[in-house]
Coordinates of N, CA and C in Angstrom, one line a residue:
M1 N 134.8 116.6 189.5 CA 135.1 116.0 188.1 C 134.2 118.1 188.1
E2 N 134.8 118.6 188.0 CA 135.0 120.4 186.6 C 133.0 121.0 186.3
K3 N 132.2 121.9 187.5 CA 131.2 121.8 187.6 C 131.0 122.4 185.5
N4 N 132.2 123.4 185.4 CA 131.4 123.1 183.1 C 130.8 122.1 183.2
I5 N 132.1 121.2 182.9 CA 132.3 120.2 181.9 C 130.3 119.6 182.1
I6 N 130.4 119.3 183.6 CA 128.7 119.2 184.2 C 127.1 120.2 182.7
N7 N 127.5 121.3 183.2 CA 126.3 122.5 182.9 C 127.3 121.9 180.9
Y8 N 128.3 121.9 180.4 CA 127.6 121.2 179.8 C 127.8 120.6 178.8
Y9 N 126.9 119.1 179.9 CA 127.0 118.2 179.4 C 124.9 117.4 179.5
T10 N 125.0 119.0 180.4 CA 123.5 119.4 180.6 C 123.0 119.4 178.8
Q11 N 123.2 120.7 179.1 CA 123.5 122.0 177.5 C 123.1 120.8 176.4
A12 N 123.6 119.8 176.2 CA 123.9 118.9 175.1 C 122.7 117.9 174.6
T13 N 122.6 117.7 176.2 CA 122.4 116.4 176.2 C 120.3 116.6 176.7
E14 N 120.1 117.2 177.6 CA 118.5 117.6 178.2 C 118.4 119.2 177.9
T15 N 118.2 119.9 177.1 CA 118.3 121.4 176.1 C 118.0 121.4 174.9
P16 N 116.7 121.0 174.5 CA 116.1 120.8 173.0 C 117.0 121.8 171.9
W17 N 117.8 122.5 172.4 CA 118.9 122.7 171.1 C 120.2 122.6 172.0
G18 N 120.6 121.8 172.8 CA 121.9 121.3 172.5 C 121.3 120.3 171.4
K19 N 120.7 119.4 171.9 CA 120.5 118.1 170.7 C 119.4 119.0 169.0
L20 N 119.4 119.4 169.2 CA 119.0 119.6 167.9 C 120.6 120.5 167.0
F21 N 121.7 120.8 167.9 CA 123.1 120.6 166.7 C 123.1 119.7 166.7
Y22 N 123.0 118.3 167.3 CA 124.0 117.0 167.4 C 122.0 116.1 165.8
D23 N 120.8 117.6 166.0 CA 120.2 116.4 165.5 C 120.9 117.4 163.8
C24 N 120.9 118.2 163.8 CA 121.4 118.6 162.6 C 122.8 118.4 162.1
V25 N 124.0 117.8 162.5 CA 124.9 117.6 162.1 C 124.2 116.0 161.4
F26 N 123.5 115.1 162.0 CA 123.7 114.1 161.2 C 122.8 114.2 160.1
K27 N 122.0 115.3 160.5 CA 121.2 114.8 159.4 C 121.6 115.9 157.6
Q28 N 122.9 115.9 158.6 CA 124.1 117.7 157.6 C 125.5 116.0 156.7
L29 N 125.0 115.4 157.4 CA 126.4 114.1 157.7 C 125.9 113.1 157.8
K30 N 125.1 112.7 156.4 CA 125.1 111.1 156.0 C 125.5 110.3 155.3
I31 N 126.4 109.1 155.4 CA 127.1 108.4 154.7 C 126.5 107.5 154.8
A32 N 126.8 106.3 154.2 CA 127.3 105.0 154.4 C 127.1 104.2 155.3
S33 N 126.6 103.1 155.4 CA 127.2 101.7 155.9 C 128.5 101.0 156.1
G34 N 129.1 100.6 156.7 CA 130.7 99.5 157.3 C 130.8 100.6 156.3
L35 N 131.5 101.5 157.3 CA 133.1 102.7 157.5 C 133.7 102.5 158.3
K36 N 135.0 102.9 158.3 CA 136.1 102.8 158.9 C 136.2 104.3 159.9
I37 N 135.5 104.4 160.8 CA 135.3 106.3 160.9 C 136.3 106.5 162.8
L38 N 137.0 107.7 162.2 CA 137.5 108.7 164.2 C 137.0 109.5 163.5
D39 N 136.3 109.0 165.2 CA 136.1 110.6 165.9 C 137.2 111.6 166.7
F40 N 137.8 112.9 166.5 CA 138.6 114.0 166.6 C 137.9 113.8 167.5
G41 N 138.5 114.1 169.1 CA 138.7 115.5 170.2 C 136.4 114.8 170.4
S42 N 136.2 113.6 170.7 CA 134.8 112.7 171.2 C 134.0 113.2 171.9
G43 N 134.4 114.8 172.8 CA 133.6 114.3 174.0 C 132.2 113.7 175.1
F44 N 131.3 113.9 174.3 CA 130.6 112.5 175.7 C 130.6 111.1 175.2
G45 N 130.6 111.2 173.7 CA 130.7 110.1 172.5 C 129.5 110.4 171.6
I46 N 128.3 111.3 172.0 CA 127.2 111.8 171.2 C 127.0 111.2 170.1
T47 N 128.0 111.9 169.7 CA 128.5 111.7 167.2 C 128.9 109.6 167.6
A48 N 130.0 109.7 167.9 CA 130.2 108.0 167.8 C 129.0 107.5 168.4
S49 N 128.4 107.5 169.2 CA 127.2 106.7 169.3 C 127.0 106.2 168.3
Y50 N 125.9 107.7 167.7 CA 125.1 107.7 166.2 C 126.3 107.0 165.8
Y51 N 127.7 107.3 165.4 CA 127.3 106.2 163.4 C 128.6 105.4 164.6
A52 N 128.5 104.8 165.4 CA 128.6 103.2 165.6 C 127.3 102.5 165.0
E53 N 126.7 103.4 165.1 CA 125.5 102.0 164.6 C 125.6 101.3 163.9
K54 N 126.3 101.8 163.0 CA 126.1 101.3 161.5 C 127.9 101.1 161.1
N55 N 128.5 101.7 161.7 CA 130.4 101.9 160.9 C 131.2 101.5 161.9
E56 N 132.7 101.0 161.9 CA 133.5 100.9 163.0 C 133.7 102.5 163.2
V57 N 134.1 102.7 165.0 CA 133.9 103.9 165.0 C 135.1 104.0 165.6
I58 N 136.1 104.7 166.3 CA 137.3 104.8 166.8 C 137.5 106.2 167.2
A59 N 137.1 106.2 169.1 CA 137.0 107.1 169.2 C 138.8 108.5 170.1
I60 N 138.8 109.4 170.0 CA 139.5 110.2 171.1 C 139.6 111.1 171.8
E61 N 139.2 110.9 172.8 CA 138.9 112.5 174.0 C 140.5 112.1 175.3
P62 N 140.4 113.9 175.1 CA 141.9 114.1 175.8 C 141.1 114.7 177.7
N63 N 139.9 114.2 177.3 CA 139.0 114.6 178.9 C 138.9 113.6 179.4
P64 N 139.1 113.0 181.0 CA 138.8 112.2 181.6 C 137.3 112.4 182.4
D65 N 137.0 113.8 182.3 CA 136.3 114.0 183.0 C 135.0 113.8 181.7
M66 N 135.1 113.9 180.0 CA 133.9 113.9 179.5 C 133.4 112.8 179.4
L67 N 134.8 111.8 179.4 CA 134.1 110.2 179.5 C 134.0 109.8 180.2
A68 N 134.6 110.2 181.6 CA 133.2 109.4 182.9 C 131.7 109.4 182.5
L69 N 130.8 110.5 181.2 CA 129.9 111.3 181.6 C 129.5 110.5 180.2
S70 N 130.2 110.4 179.8 CA 129.8 109.2 178.4 C 129.2 107.9 178.2
N71 N 127.8 107.5 177.2 CA 127.6 105.9 177.6 C 128.4 104.9 177.7
E72 N 128.7 103.9 179.2 CA 129.3 102.9 179.2 C 128.9 101.6 178.4
A73 N 127.5 100.9 178.0 CA 127.8 100.7 177.2 C 127.7 101.1 176.3
R74 N 129.0 101.2 175.2 CA 129.4 102.3 174.7 C 129.7 101.0 172.8
K75 N 129.3 101.4 171.2 CA 129.4 100.3 170.6 C 130.8 100.5 170.3
Y76 N 131.1 101.5 170.6 CA 133.3 102.3 170.2 C 134.3 102.0 170.2
Q77 N 135.0 101.9 169.8 CA 136.6 101.8 170.5 C 136.7 102.8 171.2
Q78 N 137.2 103.4 172.6 CA 137.0 105.0 172.8 C 138.8 104.8 173.2
L79 N 139.5 106.1 173.0 CA 140.4 106.0 173.5 C 140.7 107.2 173.8
L80 N 141.5 107.7 174.8 CA 141.9 108.7 175.9 C 143.6 108.9 175.6
G81 N 143.7 110.8 175.0 CA 145.0 111.7 174.3 C 144.3 112.2 173.2
N82 N 145.5 112.8 173.2 CA 145.1 114.2 172.4 C 145.7 113.6 170.9
E83 N 146.3 114.7 170.4 CA 146.6 114.6 168.6 C 148.2 113.5 168.5
E84 N 148.6 112.9 169.5 CA 150.2 112.5 170.4 C 148.9 110.5 169.8
V85 N 148.0 110.2 170.2 CA 147.1 108.7 169.4 C 147.3 109.0 168.0
L86 N 147.1 110.4 167.6 CA 146.7 110.0 166.6 C 148.4 108.7 164.7
D87 N 149.2 109.0 165.9 CA 150.8 108.1 165.8 C 150.2 107.4 165.7
R88 N 150.0 106.1 166.5 CA 149.2 104.7 165.8 C 148.6 104.5 165.0
F89 N 147.7 104.6 163.9 CA 147.8 104.9 163.5 C 148.5 104.8 161.9
C90 N 148.1 104.2 160.7 CA 148.6 104.0 159.2 C 148.4 104.9 157.9
K91 N 148.5 105.4 157.7 CA 148.4 106.2 156.6 C 147.0 105.3 155.5
N92 N 146.0 106.1 155.0 CA 145.0 106.0 154.8 C 143.9 105.0 155.6
S93 N 144.2 104.9 156.8 CA 143.0 104.4 157.4 C 141.7 104.5 158.0
F94 N 140.8 105.5 157.6 CA 139.5 105.4 158.1 C 139.0 106.2 156.4
D95 N 138.1 105.8 156.3 CA 136.2 106.8 155.3 C 136.6 107.7 155.8
L96 N 136.3 107.7 157.0 CA 135.1 109.3 157.4 C 136.7 109.8 158.3
I97 N 136.7 111.2 159.0 CA 137.2 111.2 160.4 C 136.6 112.7 160.5
I98 N 136.0 112.9 161.8 CA 134.8 113.2 162.2 C 136.0 114.7 163.5
C99 N 136.1 116.0 163.5 CA 136.4 117.0 164.3 C 135.9 118.0 164.7
H100 N 134.7 117.8 165.2 CA 133.7 118.9 165.4 C 134.0 119.7 167.2
N101 N 134.7 121.0 166.3 CA 134.5 121.9 168.4 C 135.6 121.5 168.2
V102 N 137.5 121.2 168.7 CA 138.4 121.0 168.8 C 139.5 121.8 168.8
L103 N 140.0 122.1 166.9 CA 140.3 122.8 166.8 C 140.6 124.5 167.3
E104 N 139.7 124.6 167.8 CA 139.3 126.0 168.5 C 140.4 126.5 170.2
Y105 N 140.8 124.8 170.5 CA 141.6 124.6 171.9 C 143.0 125.1 171.4
T106 N 143.5 124.6 170.1 CA 144.8 124.5 170.2 C 145.2 125.8 169.7
N107 N 146.8 126.7 169.1 CA 147.4 127.0 168.9 C 146.6 126.4 167.4
L108 N 148.1 128.0 166.5 CA 147.9 127.7 165.3 C 148.4 126.8 164.9
E109 N 150.4 127.0 165.5 CA 150.4 125.6 164.6 C 150.3 124.4 165.6
Q110 N 149.1 124.6 166.3 CA 148.9 122.3 166.6 C 147.8 122.5 164.8
K111 N 146.9 123.8 165.1 CA 145.8 123.4 163.6 C 146.3 122.8 162.5
E112 N 147.2 123.3 161.8 CA 147.6 122.6 161.1 C 148.2 121.1 160.9
E113 N 149.0 121.8 162.0 CA 149.6 120.4 162.7 C 148.4 119.0 162.8
I114 N 147.9 119.3 163.4 CA 146.5 118.4 163.3 C 145.9 117.6 162.5
I115 N 145.3 118.8 161.1 CA 144.4 119.2 160.0 C 145.3 117.4 159.2
S116 N 147.2 118.0 159.1 CA 148.1 117.4 158.0 C 147.5 115.9 158.9
K117 N 147.4 115.3 159.9 CA 147.8 114.3 160.2 C 146.1 113.2 159.7
L118 N 145.1 114.3 159.8 CA 143.6 114.1 160.3 C 143.3 113.3 158.6
L119 N 144.0 114.7 157.9 CA 144.2 113.7 156.1 C 145.1 112.9 155.9
Y120 N 145.9 112.7 156.5 CA 147.2 111.5 156.3 C 146.1 110.1 156.6
L121 N 145.3 110.6 157.3 CA 145.1 108.5 157.7 C 143.6 108.6 156.8
L122 N 143.3 109.5 156.0 CA 141.8 109.2 155.5 C 141.9 109.2 154.3
K123 N 141.4 107.8 153.4 CA 141.8 107.2 152.7 C 141.0 108.9 151.2
K124 N 142.3 108.4 150.2 CA 141.8 109.0 148.9 C 140.1 108.9 148.7
G125 N 139.2 109.4 148.3 CA 138.6 109.8 148.4 C 137.8 109.5 150.0
G126 N 137.8 110.2 150.5 CA 136.7 110.3 151.8 C 136.9 111.3 152.6
Q127 N 135.6 111.6 154.1 CA 135.4 113.1 153.8 C 136.0 113.5 155.4
L128 N 136.4 114.4 156.0 CA 136.6 114.8 156.2 C 135.6 115.9 157.0
S129 N 135.3 116.1 158.2 CA 134.0 116.2 158.6 C 134.6 117.6 160.3
L130 N 134.6 119.1 159.2 CA 134.8 119.7 160.3 C 133.8 120.2 161.3
I131 N 133.9 120.5 162.2 CA 133.2 121.7 162.5 C 133.8 122.9 163.3
K132 N 133.2 124.7 163.1 CA 134.5 125.4 164.3 C 133.2 126.8 164.4
H133 N 133.6 127.1 165.3 CA 133.0 128.3 165.7 C 133.7 129.0 164.0
N134 N 132.3 130.0 164.2 CA 132.3 131.5 164.1 C 131.6 132.1 163.6
Q135 N 133.2 133.7 163.6 CA 133.7 134.5 164.5 C 132.3 135.3 164.3
I136 N 132.0 135.8 163.3 CA 130.7 136.0 162.9 C 129.4 136.1 163.8
G137 N 128.9 135.1 163.8 CA 128.0 134.5 164.7 C 127.9 134.2 166.0
A138 N 129.0 134.7 166.1 CA 129.3 135.2 168.3 C 128.8 136.1 168.6
I139 N 129.4 137.0 167.3 CA 129.4 138.3 167.2 C 127.3 139.0 167.0
V140 N 126.6 138.0 166.6 CA 125.3 138.0 166.7 C 124.4 137.3 167.7
Q141 N 125.0 136.7 168.1 CA 124.3 135.3 169.5 C 124.6 137.0 170.7
E142 N 125.5 137.7 170.8 CA 125.9 138.1 171.8 C 124.9 139.5 171.5
A143 N 124.9 139.9 170.9 CA 124.1 140.9 170.5 C 122.6 140.9 171.4
V144 N 122.5 140.1 170.3 CA 120.3 139.3 170.3 C 120.5 138.7 171.5
L145 N 121.2 137.0 171.7 CA 119.8 136.5 172.7 C 121.8 136.2 173.9
M146 N 122.3 137.2 174.1 CA 122.9 137.6 175.5 C 122.4 138.9 175.7
D147 N 121.5 139.5 174.6 CA 121.6 141.0 175.2 C 122.5 141.7 175.9
N148 N 123.5 141.4 175.0 CA 124.3 142.5 175.3 C 125.1 143.3 173.9
P149 N 124.2 144.3 173.2 CA 125.8 144.7 172.1 C 126.6 145.9 172.2
K150 N 126.8 146.1 173.3 CA 128.4 146.1 173.8 C 129.4 145.9 173.6
K151 N 129.6 144.6 174.3 CA 130.7 143.3 173.9 C 130.2 143.1 172.5
A152 N 129.5 143.2 171.6 CA 129.4 142.7 170.5 C 129.4 143.6 169.7
L153 N 129.4 144.9 170.4 CA 130.4 146.1 169.1 C 131.6 145.7 169.1
N154 N 131.9 145.7 171.2 CA 133.7 145.3 171.2 C 134.3 144.5 170.1
W155 N 134.0 143.5 169.7 CA 134.2 141.5 169.5 C 134.5 142.3 167.8
F156 N 133.5 142.8 167.5 CA 133.2 143.4 166.0 C 134.6 144.6 165.9
E157 N 135.0 145.3 166.5 CA 136.2 146.1 166.4 C 137.6 145.4 166.7
K158 N 137.1 144.4 167.2 CA 138.3 143.4 167.5 C 138.4 142.2 166.8
L159 N 137.8 142.1 165.3 CA 137.1 141.6 164.6 C 138.8 140.6 164.1
A160 N 139.3 141.3 163.6 CA 141.6 140.2 163.6 C 141.9 139.9 165.2
D161 N 141.2 140.0 165.9 CA 141.8 139.3 167.3 C 141.0 137.9 166.4
Y162 N 141.8 137.2 166.4 CA 141.1 135.8 166.5 C 140.9 134.3 167.9
S163 N 140.8 136.0 169.0 CA 140.8 134.4 170.8 C 139.7 135.8 171.4
L164 N 138.8 135.6 171.0 CA 138.2 137.1 171.7 C 137.0 136.8 172.5
K165 N 136.5 135.3 172.5 CA 135.2 134.8 173.0 C 135.4 134.0 174.6
K166 N 134.8 133.3 175.3 CA 135.2 132.2 176.5 C 134.3 131.3 176.0
S167 N 134.5 129.6 176.2 CA 133.6 129.1 176.9 C 134.3 128.3 177.5
Y168 N 132.8 127.0 177.5 CA 133.1 125.4 178.4 C 134.3 125.1 179.0
F169 N 135.4 125.9 177.8 CA 137.1 125.2 177.8 C 138.0 126.3 177.2
G170 N 137.2 127.5 178.1 CA 138.5 128.0 177.7 C 138.0 128.9 176.6
T171 N 139.5 130.0 177.2 CA 139.0 131.1 175.7 C 139.3 130.2 173.2
V172 N 138.2 130.6 173.2 CA 138.4 129.6 171.6 C 139.0 130.7 171.1
N173 N 139.6 129.9 170.0 CA 141.0 130.5 169.1 C 141.0 130.2 168.2
Y174 N 139.7 131.6 167.0 CA 139.5 131.6 165.8 C 139.9 131.0 164.6
Y175 N 139.8 130.1 164.1 CA 140.5 130.6 162.5 C 139.7 129.5 161.3
D176 N 140.2 131.0 159.9 CA 139.2 131.7 159.6 C 139.1 129.9 158.1
R177 N 138.1 130.2 156.6 CA 138.1 129.4 156.1 C 139.3 130.0 154.9
N178 N 140.1 130.4 155.0 CA 141.2 130.3 154.1 C 142.3 130.0 154.5
Q179 N 142.1 129.9 155.9 CA 143.7 128.8 156.7 C 143.2 127.3 156.6
I180 N 141.3 126.8 156.0 CA 141.4 125.7 155.9 C 141.2 126.0 154.6
E181 N 141.3 126.2 154.2 CA 141.7 125.9 152.6 C 143.2 126.0 151.7
E182 N 143.9 126.8 153.1 CA 146.1 125.7 152.8 C 146.0 125.4 152.9
W183 N 146.1 124.8 154.4 CA 146.3 123.6 155.0 C 145.7 122.3 154.6
C184 N 144.2 122.3 153.3 CA 143.6 121.3 152.5 C 144.5 120.8 151.2
R185 N 145.1 121.8 150.7 CA 146.0 121.5 149.1 C 147.7 121.2 149.8
H186 N 148.6 120.9 151.1 CA 149.0 120.6 151.8 C 148.8 119.0 151.8
S187 N 147.7 119.1 151.0 CA 147.2 117.2 151.7 C 146.8 116.9 150.6
N188 N 146.2 118.0 150.0 CA 145.6 117.7 148.2 C 144.6 116.2 148.8
A189 N 143.4 118.4 149.5 CA 142.5 117.7 150.7 C 141.8 119.3 149.6
V190 N 140.5 119.2 149.1 CA 139.2 120.4 149.0 C 138.3 120.2 150.0
I191 N 138.0 121.4 150.4 CA 136.3 121.5 151.0 C 135.7 121.8 149.9
K192 N 134.1 121.0 150.2 CA 133.9 120.2 149.0 C 132.4 121.4 149.4
K193 N 132.2 121.5 151.0 CA 130.4 121.6 151.8 C 130.9 122.7 152.7
C194 N 130.4 124.7 153.0 CA 130.1 125.0 154.0 C 128.6 124.9 154.2
L195 N 128.6 124.5 155.5 CA 127.5 125.0 156.1 C 127.2 125.8 157.3
G196 N 125.3 125.7 158.1 CA 125.8 127.1 158.6 C 125.0 125.7 160.3
I197 N 125.6 125.6 161.5 CA 124.7 125.7 162.2 C 124.2 126.3 163.5
R198 N 123.0 126.4 163.8 CA 122.1 127.4 165.1 C 122.7 128.6 164.1
S199 N 122.0 129.2 162.8 CA 121.9 130.1 162.8 C 120.7 130.2 163.2
M200 N 119.3 130.6 163.4 CA 118.6 130.6 163.7 C 118.1 129.5 165.4
Y201 N 118.4 129.1 165.8 CA 117.5 128.9 166.9 C 118.1 129.1 167.7
S202 N 119.2 129.8 168.7 CA 119.6 130.4 169.6 C 119.6 131.6 169.9
L203 N 118.9 132.2 168.8 CA 118.8 133.2 169.4 C 117.4 134.5 169.9
S204 N 116.8 133.5 170.4 CA 115.2 134.1 171.3 C 115.9 133.1 172.8
Q205 N 115.1 134.0 173.6 CA 116.2 133.7 175.0 C 114.3 133.2 175.2
N206 N 113.6 133.1 174.0 CA 111.8 131.8 175.4 C 111.9 130.2 174.9
N207 N 112.8 130.4 176.2 CA 112.9 129.1 176.4 C 111.9 128.0 176.6
E208 N 110.1 128.3 177.1 CA 109.0 127.6 176.9 C 108.8 127.3 175.8
M209 N 108.9 128.3 174.4 CA 108.7 128.1 173.3 C 109.1 126.5 172.8
K210 N 110.2 126.5 172.8 CA 111.9 125.3 173.4 C 111.2 123.8 172.9
G211 N 111.2 124.2 173.9 CA 110.7 122.9 174.9 C 108.9 122.3 174.2
T212 N 108.5 123.1 172.3 CA 107.1 122.7 172.1 C 108.0 121.5 171.1
D213 N 106.9 121.0 170.8 CA 107.2 119.6 169.4 C 107.3 120.8 169.1
D214 N 106.6 121.6 168.0 CA 105.6 122.1 167.0 C 107.3 123.2 166.6
W215 N 107.7 123.7 167.8 CA 109.2 124.6 167.1 C 110.3 123.4 167.3
Y216 N 110.8 122.7 168.1 CA 112.1 122.2 167.6 C 111.2 120.8 166.2
T217 N 110.3 120.4 165.4 CA 110.6 120.1 164.0 C 110.4 121.1 163.0
Y218 N 109.7 122.3 163.3 CA 110.1 123.1 162.3 C 111.0 124.1 162.5
M219 N 111.5 124.1 163.4 CA 112.9 124.9 164.1 C 114.4 123.8 162.2
Q220 N 114.4 122.7 163.8 CA 115.6 121.9 162.2 C 115.0 122.1 160.8
E221 N 114.3 122.3 160.0 CA 113.3 121.9 158.6 C 114.1 123.3 158.6
L222 N 113.7 124.7 159.3 CA 114.0 125.7 159.2 C 116.2 126.1 159.3
E223 N 116.4 125.7 159.5 CA 118.3 125.4 160.2 C 118.5 124.6 158.6
L224 N 117.9 123.4 158.6 CA 118.6 121.7 157.2 C 118.2 123.0 156.5
A225 N 117.6 123.7 155.6 CA 116.9 124.5 154.6 C 117.9 125.5 154.9
V226 N 118.0 126.4 154.8 CA 118.8 127.9 154.9 C 120.2 128.0 155.7
A227 N 120.8 125.9 156.2 CA 122.1 126.2 155.8 C 123.6 126.3 155.1
E228 N 123.2 126.4 153.8 CA 123.9 126.8 153.2 C 123.5 128.4 151.9
E229 N 122.7 128.3 152.7 CA 122.4 129.8 151.8 C 122.6 131.6 152.8
S230 N 123.5 132.4 151.6 CA 123.6 133.3 152.6 C 122.2 134.4 152.8
P231 N 122.5 134.8 153.7 CA 123.2 135.7 154.6 C 123.4 135.0 155.7
F232 N 121.7 133.9 155.9 CA 121.9 132.3 156.8 C 123.0 131.4 157.0
M233 N 123.6 131.4 156.2 CA 125.2 131.1 156.8 C 126.4 131.5 157.3
D234 N 126.0 132.4 157.0 CA 127.1 134.0 156.7 C 127.8 134.4 159.1
M235 N 126.2 133.4 159.2 CA 125.7 134.6 160.9 C 125.6 133.2 161.6
A236 N 126.0 132.1 160.9 CA 125.1 130.7 161.8 C 126.7 131.2 163.0
F237 N 125.7 130.5 164.1 CA 127.5 130.2 165.1 C 128.4 129.1 164.7
F238 N 127.5 127.6 163.7 CA 129.4 127.3 163.6 C 128.6 127.1 162.0
H239 N 130.2 126.6 161.7 CA 130.3 126.4 160.5 C 131.4 124.7 159.9
H240 N 130.3 124.1 159.3 CA 130.4 123.3 159.6 C 130.9 122.8 157.9
F241 N 132.1 122.6 157.7 CA 132.9 122.0 156.1 C 133.2 120.6 156.5
I242 N 132.4 120.3 155.1 CA 133.1 118.9 154.9 C 134.0 119.0 153.5
I243 N 135.4 118.1 153.8 CA 136.5 117.9 153.6 C 136.9 116.8 152.3
Q244 N 136.4 116.7 151.3 CA 137.5 115.4 151.1 C 138.5 115.4 150.3
K245 N 139.7 114.0 150.6 CA 140.9 113.8 150.0 C 140.8 113.2 148.6
Q246 N 141.1 114.2 147.9 CA 141.8 113.4 146.4 C 142.2 112.3 146.3

């Protein structure tokens, strides 16, 4: 198993900032019970496990190493594969589709194709929860968290370059709201809401403070309070789009 996958798993499951990401997502994406849900790019199964407590969840993940680290006692159906697996399902199959930090690792043509397929599978009135990396947020975090203003300045000067940053999974190929809106129009869907995640909680390197209950409680409250407020949302590391099929 690749070391970067193990490191990412540790970050996601054992650090306060890793857990805070998921807690913010779950607070932002409150849903009814009894829904049929697709989690495309399910990773370690953290999100799928959470929503499977009260819903029927099917999860798709292409990386077997990530599946190996997921909870074997899962309450959802797990499939191994990529966007080709989507062709197994019928139109209007799901009430909610989740696609979190997935499209960054595809090219532009693949992004549009995947969004089209996901919206095809979504029921009328259903929602697509799409989380993506935000270029502005990456620049802010590089300058402040990583104390590297030189690299942040370089990224800012190359803002039109949609492939600036490396992550655990390779180059992040950014895309923006205008592109999402265009793809949605082709499938009769609209963006209902855009929320920021990680506007504040990773700007400090004081990890000792982050281990306290007070920090976690108030930071989560702060993140949720500013999630839709500019300029905080604009500088968030992640953008969470709630898209509805008309």
